PDB file of C-alpha atoms in Angstrom:
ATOM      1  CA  UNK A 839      72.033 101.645  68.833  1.00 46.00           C
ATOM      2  CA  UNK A 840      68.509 102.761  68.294  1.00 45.00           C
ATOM      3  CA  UNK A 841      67.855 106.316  66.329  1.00 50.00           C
ATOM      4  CA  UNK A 842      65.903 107.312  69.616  1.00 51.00           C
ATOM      5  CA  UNK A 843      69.194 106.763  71.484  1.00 71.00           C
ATOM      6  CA  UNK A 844      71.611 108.504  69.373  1.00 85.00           C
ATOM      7  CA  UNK A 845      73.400 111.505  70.199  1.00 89.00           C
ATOM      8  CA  UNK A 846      72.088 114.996  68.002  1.00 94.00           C
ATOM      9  CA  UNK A 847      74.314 117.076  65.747  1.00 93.00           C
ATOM     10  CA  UNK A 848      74.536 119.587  68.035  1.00 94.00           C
ATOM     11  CA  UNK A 849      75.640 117.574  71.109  1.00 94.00           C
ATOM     12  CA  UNK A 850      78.685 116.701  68.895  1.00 94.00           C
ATOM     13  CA  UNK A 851      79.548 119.765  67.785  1.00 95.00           C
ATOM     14  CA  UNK A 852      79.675 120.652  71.775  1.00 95.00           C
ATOM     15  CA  UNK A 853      81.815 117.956  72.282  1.00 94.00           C
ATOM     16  CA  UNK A 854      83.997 119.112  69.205  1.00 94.00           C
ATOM     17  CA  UNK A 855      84.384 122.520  71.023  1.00 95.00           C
ATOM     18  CA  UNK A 856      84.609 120.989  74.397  1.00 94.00           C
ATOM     19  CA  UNK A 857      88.000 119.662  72.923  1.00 92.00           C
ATOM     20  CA  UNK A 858      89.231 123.298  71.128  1.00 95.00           C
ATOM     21  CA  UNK A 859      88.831 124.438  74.888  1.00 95.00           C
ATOM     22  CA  UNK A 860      90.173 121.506  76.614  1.00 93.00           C
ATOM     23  CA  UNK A 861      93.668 122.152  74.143  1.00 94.00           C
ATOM     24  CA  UNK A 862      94.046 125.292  74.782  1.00 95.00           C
ATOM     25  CA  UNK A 863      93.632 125.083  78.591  1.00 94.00           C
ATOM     26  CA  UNK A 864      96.403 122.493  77.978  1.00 94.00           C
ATOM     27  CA  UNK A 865      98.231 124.817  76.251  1.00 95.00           C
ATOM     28  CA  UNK A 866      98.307 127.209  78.546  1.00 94.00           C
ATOM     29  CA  UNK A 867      99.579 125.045  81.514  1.00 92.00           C
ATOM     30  CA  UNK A 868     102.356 123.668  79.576  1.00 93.00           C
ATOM     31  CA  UNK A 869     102.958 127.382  79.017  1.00 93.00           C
ATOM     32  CA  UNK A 870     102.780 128.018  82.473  1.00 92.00           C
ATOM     33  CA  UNK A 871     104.121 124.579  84.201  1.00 89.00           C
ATOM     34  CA  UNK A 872     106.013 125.256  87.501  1.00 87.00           C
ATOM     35  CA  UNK A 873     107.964 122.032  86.926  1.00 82.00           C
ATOM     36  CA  UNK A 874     108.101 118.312  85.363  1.00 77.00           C
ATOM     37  CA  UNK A 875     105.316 117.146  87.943  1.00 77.00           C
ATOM     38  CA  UNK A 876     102.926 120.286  87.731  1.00 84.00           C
ATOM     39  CA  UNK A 877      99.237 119.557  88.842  1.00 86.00           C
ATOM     40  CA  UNK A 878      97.809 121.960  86.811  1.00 89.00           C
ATOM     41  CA  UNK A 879      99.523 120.359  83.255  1.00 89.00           C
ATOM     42  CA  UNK A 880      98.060 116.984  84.953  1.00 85.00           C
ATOM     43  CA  UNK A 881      94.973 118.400  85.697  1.00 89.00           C
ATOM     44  CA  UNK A 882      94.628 119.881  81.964  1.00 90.00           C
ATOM     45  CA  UNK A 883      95.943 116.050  80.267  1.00 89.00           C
ATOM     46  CA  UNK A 884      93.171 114.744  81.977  1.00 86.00           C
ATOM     47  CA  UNK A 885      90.275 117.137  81.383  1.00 90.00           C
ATOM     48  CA  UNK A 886      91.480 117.289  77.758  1.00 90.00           C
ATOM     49  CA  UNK A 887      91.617 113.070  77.352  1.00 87.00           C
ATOM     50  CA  UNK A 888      88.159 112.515  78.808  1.00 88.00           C
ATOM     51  CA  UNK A 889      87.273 115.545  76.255  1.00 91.00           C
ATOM     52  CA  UNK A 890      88.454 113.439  73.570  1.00 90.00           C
ATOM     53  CA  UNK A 891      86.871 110.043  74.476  1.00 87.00           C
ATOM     54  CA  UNK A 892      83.635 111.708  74.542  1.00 90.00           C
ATOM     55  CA  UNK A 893      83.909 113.651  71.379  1.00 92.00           C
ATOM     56  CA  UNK A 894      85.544 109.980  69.547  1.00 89.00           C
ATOM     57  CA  UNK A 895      82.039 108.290  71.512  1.00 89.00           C
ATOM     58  CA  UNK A 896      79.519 110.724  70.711  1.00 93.00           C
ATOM     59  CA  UNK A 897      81.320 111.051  66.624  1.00 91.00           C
ATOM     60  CA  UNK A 898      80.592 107.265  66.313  1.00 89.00           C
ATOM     61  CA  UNK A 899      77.092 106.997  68.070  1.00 90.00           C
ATOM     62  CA  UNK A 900      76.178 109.574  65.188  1.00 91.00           C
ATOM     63  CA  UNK A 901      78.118 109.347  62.435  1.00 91.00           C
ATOM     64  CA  UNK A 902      79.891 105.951  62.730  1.00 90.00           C
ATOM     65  CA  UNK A 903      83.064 107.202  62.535  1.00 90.00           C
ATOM     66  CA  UNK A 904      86.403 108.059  64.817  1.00 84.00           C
ATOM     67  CA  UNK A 905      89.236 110.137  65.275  1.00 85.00           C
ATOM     68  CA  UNK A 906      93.111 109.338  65.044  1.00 82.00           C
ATOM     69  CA  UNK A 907      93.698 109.966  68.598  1.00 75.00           C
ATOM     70  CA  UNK A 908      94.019 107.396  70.891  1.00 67.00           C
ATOM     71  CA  UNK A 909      93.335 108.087  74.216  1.00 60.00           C
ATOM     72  CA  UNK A 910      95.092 106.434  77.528  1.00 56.00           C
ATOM     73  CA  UNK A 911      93.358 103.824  79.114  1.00 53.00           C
ATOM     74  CA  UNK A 912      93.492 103.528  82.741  1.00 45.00           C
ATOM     75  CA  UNK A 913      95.775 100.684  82.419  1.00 50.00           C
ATOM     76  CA  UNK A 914      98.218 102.852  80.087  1.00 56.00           C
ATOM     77  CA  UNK A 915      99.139 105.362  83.011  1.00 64.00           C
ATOM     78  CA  UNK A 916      99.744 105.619  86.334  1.00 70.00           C
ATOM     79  CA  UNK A 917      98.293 108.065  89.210  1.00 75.00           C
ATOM     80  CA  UNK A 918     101.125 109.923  91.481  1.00 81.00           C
ATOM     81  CA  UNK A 919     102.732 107.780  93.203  1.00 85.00           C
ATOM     82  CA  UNK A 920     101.419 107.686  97.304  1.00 86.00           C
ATOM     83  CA  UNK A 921     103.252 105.477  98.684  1.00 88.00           C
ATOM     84  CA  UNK A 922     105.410 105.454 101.961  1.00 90.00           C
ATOM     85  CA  UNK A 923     108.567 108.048 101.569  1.00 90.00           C
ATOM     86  CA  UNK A 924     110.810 105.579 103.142  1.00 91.00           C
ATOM     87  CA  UNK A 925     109.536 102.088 101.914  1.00 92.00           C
ATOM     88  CA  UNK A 926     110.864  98.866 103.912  1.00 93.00           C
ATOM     89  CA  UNK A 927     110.174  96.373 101.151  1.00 94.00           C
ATOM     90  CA  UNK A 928     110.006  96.291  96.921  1.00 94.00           C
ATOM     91  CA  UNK A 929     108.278  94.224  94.382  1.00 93.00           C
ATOM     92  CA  UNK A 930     109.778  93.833  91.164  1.00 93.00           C
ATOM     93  CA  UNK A 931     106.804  93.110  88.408  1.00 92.00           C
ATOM     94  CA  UNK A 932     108.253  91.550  85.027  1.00 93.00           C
ATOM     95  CA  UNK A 933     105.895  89.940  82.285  1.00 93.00           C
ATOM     96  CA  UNK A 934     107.740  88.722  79.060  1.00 95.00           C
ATOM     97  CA  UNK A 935     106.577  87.743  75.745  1.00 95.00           C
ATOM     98  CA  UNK A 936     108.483  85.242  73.365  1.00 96.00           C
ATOM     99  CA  UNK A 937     107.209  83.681  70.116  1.00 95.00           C
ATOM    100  CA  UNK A 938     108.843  80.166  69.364  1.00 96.00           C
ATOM    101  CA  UNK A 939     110.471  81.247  66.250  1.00 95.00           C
ATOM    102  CA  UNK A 940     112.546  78.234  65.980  1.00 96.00           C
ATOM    103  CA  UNK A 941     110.665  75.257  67.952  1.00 95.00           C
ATOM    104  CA  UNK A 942     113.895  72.488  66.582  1.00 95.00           C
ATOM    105  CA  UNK A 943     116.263  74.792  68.621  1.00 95.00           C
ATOM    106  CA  UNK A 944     114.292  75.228  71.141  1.00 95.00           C
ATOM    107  CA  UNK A 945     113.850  71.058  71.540  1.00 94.00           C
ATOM    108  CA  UNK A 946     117.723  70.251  70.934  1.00 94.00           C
ATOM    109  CA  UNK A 947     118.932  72.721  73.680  1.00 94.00           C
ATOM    110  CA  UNK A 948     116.424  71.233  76.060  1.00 94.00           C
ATOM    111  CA  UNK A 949     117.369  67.773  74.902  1.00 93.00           C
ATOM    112  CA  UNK A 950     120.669  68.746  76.108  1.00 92.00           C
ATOM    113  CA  UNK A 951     120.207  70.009  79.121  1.00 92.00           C
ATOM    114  CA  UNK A 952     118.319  66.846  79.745  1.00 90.00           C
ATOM    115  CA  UNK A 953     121.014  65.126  78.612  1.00 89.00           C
ATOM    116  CA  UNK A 954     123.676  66.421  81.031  1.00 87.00           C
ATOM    117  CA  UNK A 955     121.264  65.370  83.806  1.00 81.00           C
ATOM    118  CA  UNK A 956     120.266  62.057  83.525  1.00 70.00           C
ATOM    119  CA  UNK A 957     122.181  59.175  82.159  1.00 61.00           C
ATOM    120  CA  UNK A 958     119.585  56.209  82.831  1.00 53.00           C
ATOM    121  CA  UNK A 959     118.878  56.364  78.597  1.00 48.00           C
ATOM    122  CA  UNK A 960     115.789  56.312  78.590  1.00 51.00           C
ATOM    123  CA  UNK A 961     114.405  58.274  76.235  1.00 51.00           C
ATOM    124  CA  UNK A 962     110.801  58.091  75.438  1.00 46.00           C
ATOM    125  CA  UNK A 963     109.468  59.400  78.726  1.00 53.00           C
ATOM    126  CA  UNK A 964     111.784  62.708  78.625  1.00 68.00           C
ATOM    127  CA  UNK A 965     110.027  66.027  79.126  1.00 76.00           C
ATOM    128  CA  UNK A 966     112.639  67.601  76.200  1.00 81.00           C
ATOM    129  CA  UNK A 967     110.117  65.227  73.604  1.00 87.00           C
ATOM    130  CA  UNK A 968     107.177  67.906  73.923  1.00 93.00           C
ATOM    131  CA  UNK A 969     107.671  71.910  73.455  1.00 94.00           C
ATOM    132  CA  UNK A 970     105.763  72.320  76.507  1.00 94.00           C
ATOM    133  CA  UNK A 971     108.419  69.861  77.717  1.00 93.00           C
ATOM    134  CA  UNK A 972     110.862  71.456  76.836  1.00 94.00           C
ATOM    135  CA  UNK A 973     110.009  75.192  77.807  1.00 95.00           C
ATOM    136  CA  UNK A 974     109.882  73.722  81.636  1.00 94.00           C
ATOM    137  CA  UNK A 975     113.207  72.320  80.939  1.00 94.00           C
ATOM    138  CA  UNK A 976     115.057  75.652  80.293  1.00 95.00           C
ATOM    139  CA  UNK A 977     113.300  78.046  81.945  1.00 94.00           C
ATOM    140  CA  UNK A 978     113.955  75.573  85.087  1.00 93.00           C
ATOM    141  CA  UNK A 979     118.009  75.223  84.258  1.00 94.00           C
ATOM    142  CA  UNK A 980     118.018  78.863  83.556  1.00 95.00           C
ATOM    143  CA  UNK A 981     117.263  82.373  85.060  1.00 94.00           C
ATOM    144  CA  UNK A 982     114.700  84.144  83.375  1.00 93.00           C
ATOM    145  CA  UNK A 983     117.306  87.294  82.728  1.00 93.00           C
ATOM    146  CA  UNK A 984     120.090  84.767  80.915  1.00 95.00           C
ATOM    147  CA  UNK A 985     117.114  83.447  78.915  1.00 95.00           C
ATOM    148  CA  UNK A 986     116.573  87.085  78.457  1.00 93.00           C
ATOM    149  CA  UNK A 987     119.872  87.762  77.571  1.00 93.00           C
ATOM    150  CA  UNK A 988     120.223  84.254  74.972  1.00 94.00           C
ATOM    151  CA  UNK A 989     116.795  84.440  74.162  1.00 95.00           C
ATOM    152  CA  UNK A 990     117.999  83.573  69.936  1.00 94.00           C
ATOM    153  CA  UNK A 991     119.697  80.687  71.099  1.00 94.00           C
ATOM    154  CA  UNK A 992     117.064  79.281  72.463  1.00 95.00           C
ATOM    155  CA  UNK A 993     114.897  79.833  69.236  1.00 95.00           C
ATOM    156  CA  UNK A 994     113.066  82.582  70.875  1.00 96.00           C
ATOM    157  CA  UNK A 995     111.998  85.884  69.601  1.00 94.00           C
ATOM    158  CA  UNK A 996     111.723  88.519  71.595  1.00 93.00           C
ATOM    159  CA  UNK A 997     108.347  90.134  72.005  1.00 92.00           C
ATOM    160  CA  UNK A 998     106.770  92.891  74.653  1.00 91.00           C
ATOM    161  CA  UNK A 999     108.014  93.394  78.007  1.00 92.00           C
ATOM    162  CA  UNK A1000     107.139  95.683  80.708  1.00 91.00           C
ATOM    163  CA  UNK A1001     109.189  95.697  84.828  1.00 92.00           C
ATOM    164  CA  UNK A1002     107.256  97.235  87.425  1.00 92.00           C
ATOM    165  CA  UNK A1003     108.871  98.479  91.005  1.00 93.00           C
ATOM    166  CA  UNK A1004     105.855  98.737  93.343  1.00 93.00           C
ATOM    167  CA  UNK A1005     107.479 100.041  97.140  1.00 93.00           C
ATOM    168  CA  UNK A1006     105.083  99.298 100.414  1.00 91.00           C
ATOM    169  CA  UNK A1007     105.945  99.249 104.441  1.00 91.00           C
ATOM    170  CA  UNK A1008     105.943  95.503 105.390  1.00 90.00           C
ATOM    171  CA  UNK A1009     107.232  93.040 103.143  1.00 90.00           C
ATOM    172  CA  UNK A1010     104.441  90.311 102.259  1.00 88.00           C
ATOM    173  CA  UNK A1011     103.324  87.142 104.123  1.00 90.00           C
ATOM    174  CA  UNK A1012     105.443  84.269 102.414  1.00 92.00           C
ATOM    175  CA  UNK A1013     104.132  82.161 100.105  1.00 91.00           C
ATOM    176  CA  UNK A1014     100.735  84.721  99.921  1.00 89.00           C
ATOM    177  CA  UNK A1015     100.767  86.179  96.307  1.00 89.00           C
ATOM    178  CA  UNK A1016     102.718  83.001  94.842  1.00 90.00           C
ATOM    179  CA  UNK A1017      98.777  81.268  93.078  1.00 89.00           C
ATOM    180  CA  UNK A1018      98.014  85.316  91.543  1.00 89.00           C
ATOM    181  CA  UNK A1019     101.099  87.517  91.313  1.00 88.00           C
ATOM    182  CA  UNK A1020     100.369  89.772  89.223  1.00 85.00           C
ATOM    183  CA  UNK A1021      96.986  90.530  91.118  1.00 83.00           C
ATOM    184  CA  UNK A1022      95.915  93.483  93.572  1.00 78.00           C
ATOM    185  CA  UNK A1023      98.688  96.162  92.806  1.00 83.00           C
ATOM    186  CA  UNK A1024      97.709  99.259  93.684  1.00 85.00           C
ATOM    187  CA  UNK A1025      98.538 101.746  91.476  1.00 84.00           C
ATOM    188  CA  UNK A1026      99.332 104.726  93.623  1.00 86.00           C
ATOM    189  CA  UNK A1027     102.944 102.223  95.160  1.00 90.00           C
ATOM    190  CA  UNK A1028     104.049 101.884  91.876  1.00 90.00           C
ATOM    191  CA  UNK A1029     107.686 103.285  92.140  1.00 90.00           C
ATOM    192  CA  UNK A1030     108.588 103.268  88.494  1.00 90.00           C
ATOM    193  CA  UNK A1031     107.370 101.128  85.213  1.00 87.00           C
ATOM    194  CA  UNK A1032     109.488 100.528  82.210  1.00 88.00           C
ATOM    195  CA  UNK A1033     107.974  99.152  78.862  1.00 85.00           C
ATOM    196  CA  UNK A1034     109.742  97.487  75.558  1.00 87.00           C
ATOM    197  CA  UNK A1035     107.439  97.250  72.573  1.00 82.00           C
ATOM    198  CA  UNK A1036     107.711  97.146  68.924  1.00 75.00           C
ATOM    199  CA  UNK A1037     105.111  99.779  68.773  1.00 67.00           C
ATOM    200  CA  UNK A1038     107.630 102.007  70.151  1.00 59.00           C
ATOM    201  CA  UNK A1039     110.525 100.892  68.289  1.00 49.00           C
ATOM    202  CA  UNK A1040     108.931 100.940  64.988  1.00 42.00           C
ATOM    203  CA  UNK A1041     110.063 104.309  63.776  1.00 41.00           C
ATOM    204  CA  UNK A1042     113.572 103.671  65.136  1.00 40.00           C
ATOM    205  CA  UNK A1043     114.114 100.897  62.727  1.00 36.00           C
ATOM    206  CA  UNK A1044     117.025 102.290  59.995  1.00 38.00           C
ATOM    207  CA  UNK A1045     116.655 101.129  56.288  1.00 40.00           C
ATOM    208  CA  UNK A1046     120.088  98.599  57.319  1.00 39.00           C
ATOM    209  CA  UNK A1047     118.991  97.129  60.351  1.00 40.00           C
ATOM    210  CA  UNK A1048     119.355  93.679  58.909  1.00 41.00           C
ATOM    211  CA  UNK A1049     123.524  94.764  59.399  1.00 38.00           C
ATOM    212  CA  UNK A1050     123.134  93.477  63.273  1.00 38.00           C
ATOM    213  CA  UNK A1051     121.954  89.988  62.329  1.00 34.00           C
ATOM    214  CA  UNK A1052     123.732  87.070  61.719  1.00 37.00           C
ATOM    215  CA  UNK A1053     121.925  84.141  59.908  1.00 36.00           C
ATOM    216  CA  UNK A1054     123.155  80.680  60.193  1.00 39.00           C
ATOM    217  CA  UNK A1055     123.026  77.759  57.740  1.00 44.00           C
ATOM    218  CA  UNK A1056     121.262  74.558  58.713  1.00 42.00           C
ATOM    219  CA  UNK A1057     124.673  72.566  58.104  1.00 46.00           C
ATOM    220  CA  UNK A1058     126.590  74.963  60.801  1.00 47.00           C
ATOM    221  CA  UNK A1059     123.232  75.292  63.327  1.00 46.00           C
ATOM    222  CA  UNK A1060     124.825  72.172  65.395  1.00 47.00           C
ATOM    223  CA  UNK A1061     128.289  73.413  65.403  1.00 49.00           C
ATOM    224  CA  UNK A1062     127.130  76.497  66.764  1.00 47.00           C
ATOM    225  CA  UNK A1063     124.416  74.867  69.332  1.00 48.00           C
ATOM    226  CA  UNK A1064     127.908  73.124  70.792  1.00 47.00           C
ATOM    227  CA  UNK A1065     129.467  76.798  71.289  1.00 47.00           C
ATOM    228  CA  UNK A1066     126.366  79.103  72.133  1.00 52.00           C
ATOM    229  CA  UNK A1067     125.568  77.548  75.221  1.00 56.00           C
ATOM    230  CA  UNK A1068     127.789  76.910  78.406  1.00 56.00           C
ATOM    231  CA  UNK A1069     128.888  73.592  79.464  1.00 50.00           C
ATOM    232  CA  UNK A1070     126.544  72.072  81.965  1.00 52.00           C
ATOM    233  CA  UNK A1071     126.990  70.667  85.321  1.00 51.00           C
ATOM    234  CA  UNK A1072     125.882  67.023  84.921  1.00 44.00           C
ATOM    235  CA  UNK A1073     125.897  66.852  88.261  1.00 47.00           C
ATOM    236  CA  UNK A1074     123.095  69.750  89.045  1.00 45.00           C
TER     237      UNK A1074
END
């Protein structure tokens, strides 16, 4: 940014005091809230976030420097819920994240699911060869919620996860949202969200929460692969 183009001292010491005002406006409706969904305590969050985004903006642009306060993005909240009051139909959003932790366990349990269904021995053309492979092995033998569920057995480590409920009139056209599901929500039918994330869980952690987990030695790993999993249906 240019010197011509940067903001003066004195339009970020406005913002600075734009933000004292904008907290104790907020103070006040909390103070004053009639109940959990009061406009006014909305009203105040908002005025007092877009106080801080321009204060953090205008401190950089000058200065080159930030505050420690980050500030919701549109896609980290949701608007009051509009809705119909008696919906006809529900759509259940759920994205989850796995690392492959353990890509051998990952390749034997698809090997044996592969196993169970086809008997012709041939082996170099299976999908369970390739993690890729593999992946569209289980997650097609399996419902996403028991991979959910087993998700260590399948050398999987759990990662972020958020489940949206979004409630409308009419359920869709079938088969119209199948090539972009997760596109066109509209905010304001959003029922409910629920998020897991290690930035949440972070400070939860206790100094012995190694006590839940049980490691496994290389010699037992294919005793226990015969146990963890469920006997298969060869004929599926």
């Amino acid at each position: 940014m240019s010197d011509a183009a940067q903001p003066t001292a004195a339009e970020v010491r406005a913002a600075a005091e734009a933000i004292k005002t904008a907290l104790d406006r907020h103070l006040a409706a909390v103070e004053r809230r009639s109940g959990e969904d009061d406009p006014a305590v909305s009203e105040a969050f908002n005025q007092l976030a877009a106080a801080a985004e321009a204060y953090d903006e205008l401190l950089y642009d000058r200065y080159d420097e930030v505050t420690p306060f980050e500030i919701p993005g549109a896609e980290d909240t949701l608007p009051p819920y509009a809705g119909p009051d008696e919906p006809h139909a529900i759509s259940v959003l759920i994205r989850r994240d796995y690392t492959v932790a353990e890509p051998q366990r990952l390749l034997a349990q698809a090997q044996r699911v592969e196993a169970a269904e086809f008997d012709d021995g041939g082996e170099d053309d299976r999908a369970a060869a390739t993690l890729p492979g593999a992946l569209g092995i289980l997650f097609g033998e399996f419902e996403p919620d028991e991979i959910a569920s087993r998700h260590k057995e399948f050398g999987l480590e759990e990662g972020d996860s958020t489940l949206w409920v979004t409630a409308s009139e009419e359920p869709p056209e079938a088969g119209e949202w199948l090539a972009a599901p997760f596109e066109h929500i509209d905010a304001q039918q959003v029922v409910c969200r629920f998020d897991v994330s290690a930035v949440f869980d972070d400070d939860e952690v206790s100094d012995g929460g190694d006590d839940d987990i049980v490691f496994v030695d290389e010699d037992d790993e294919e005793d226990e692969d015969e146990e963890e999993l469920e006997p298969l249906d060869a004929e599926k």
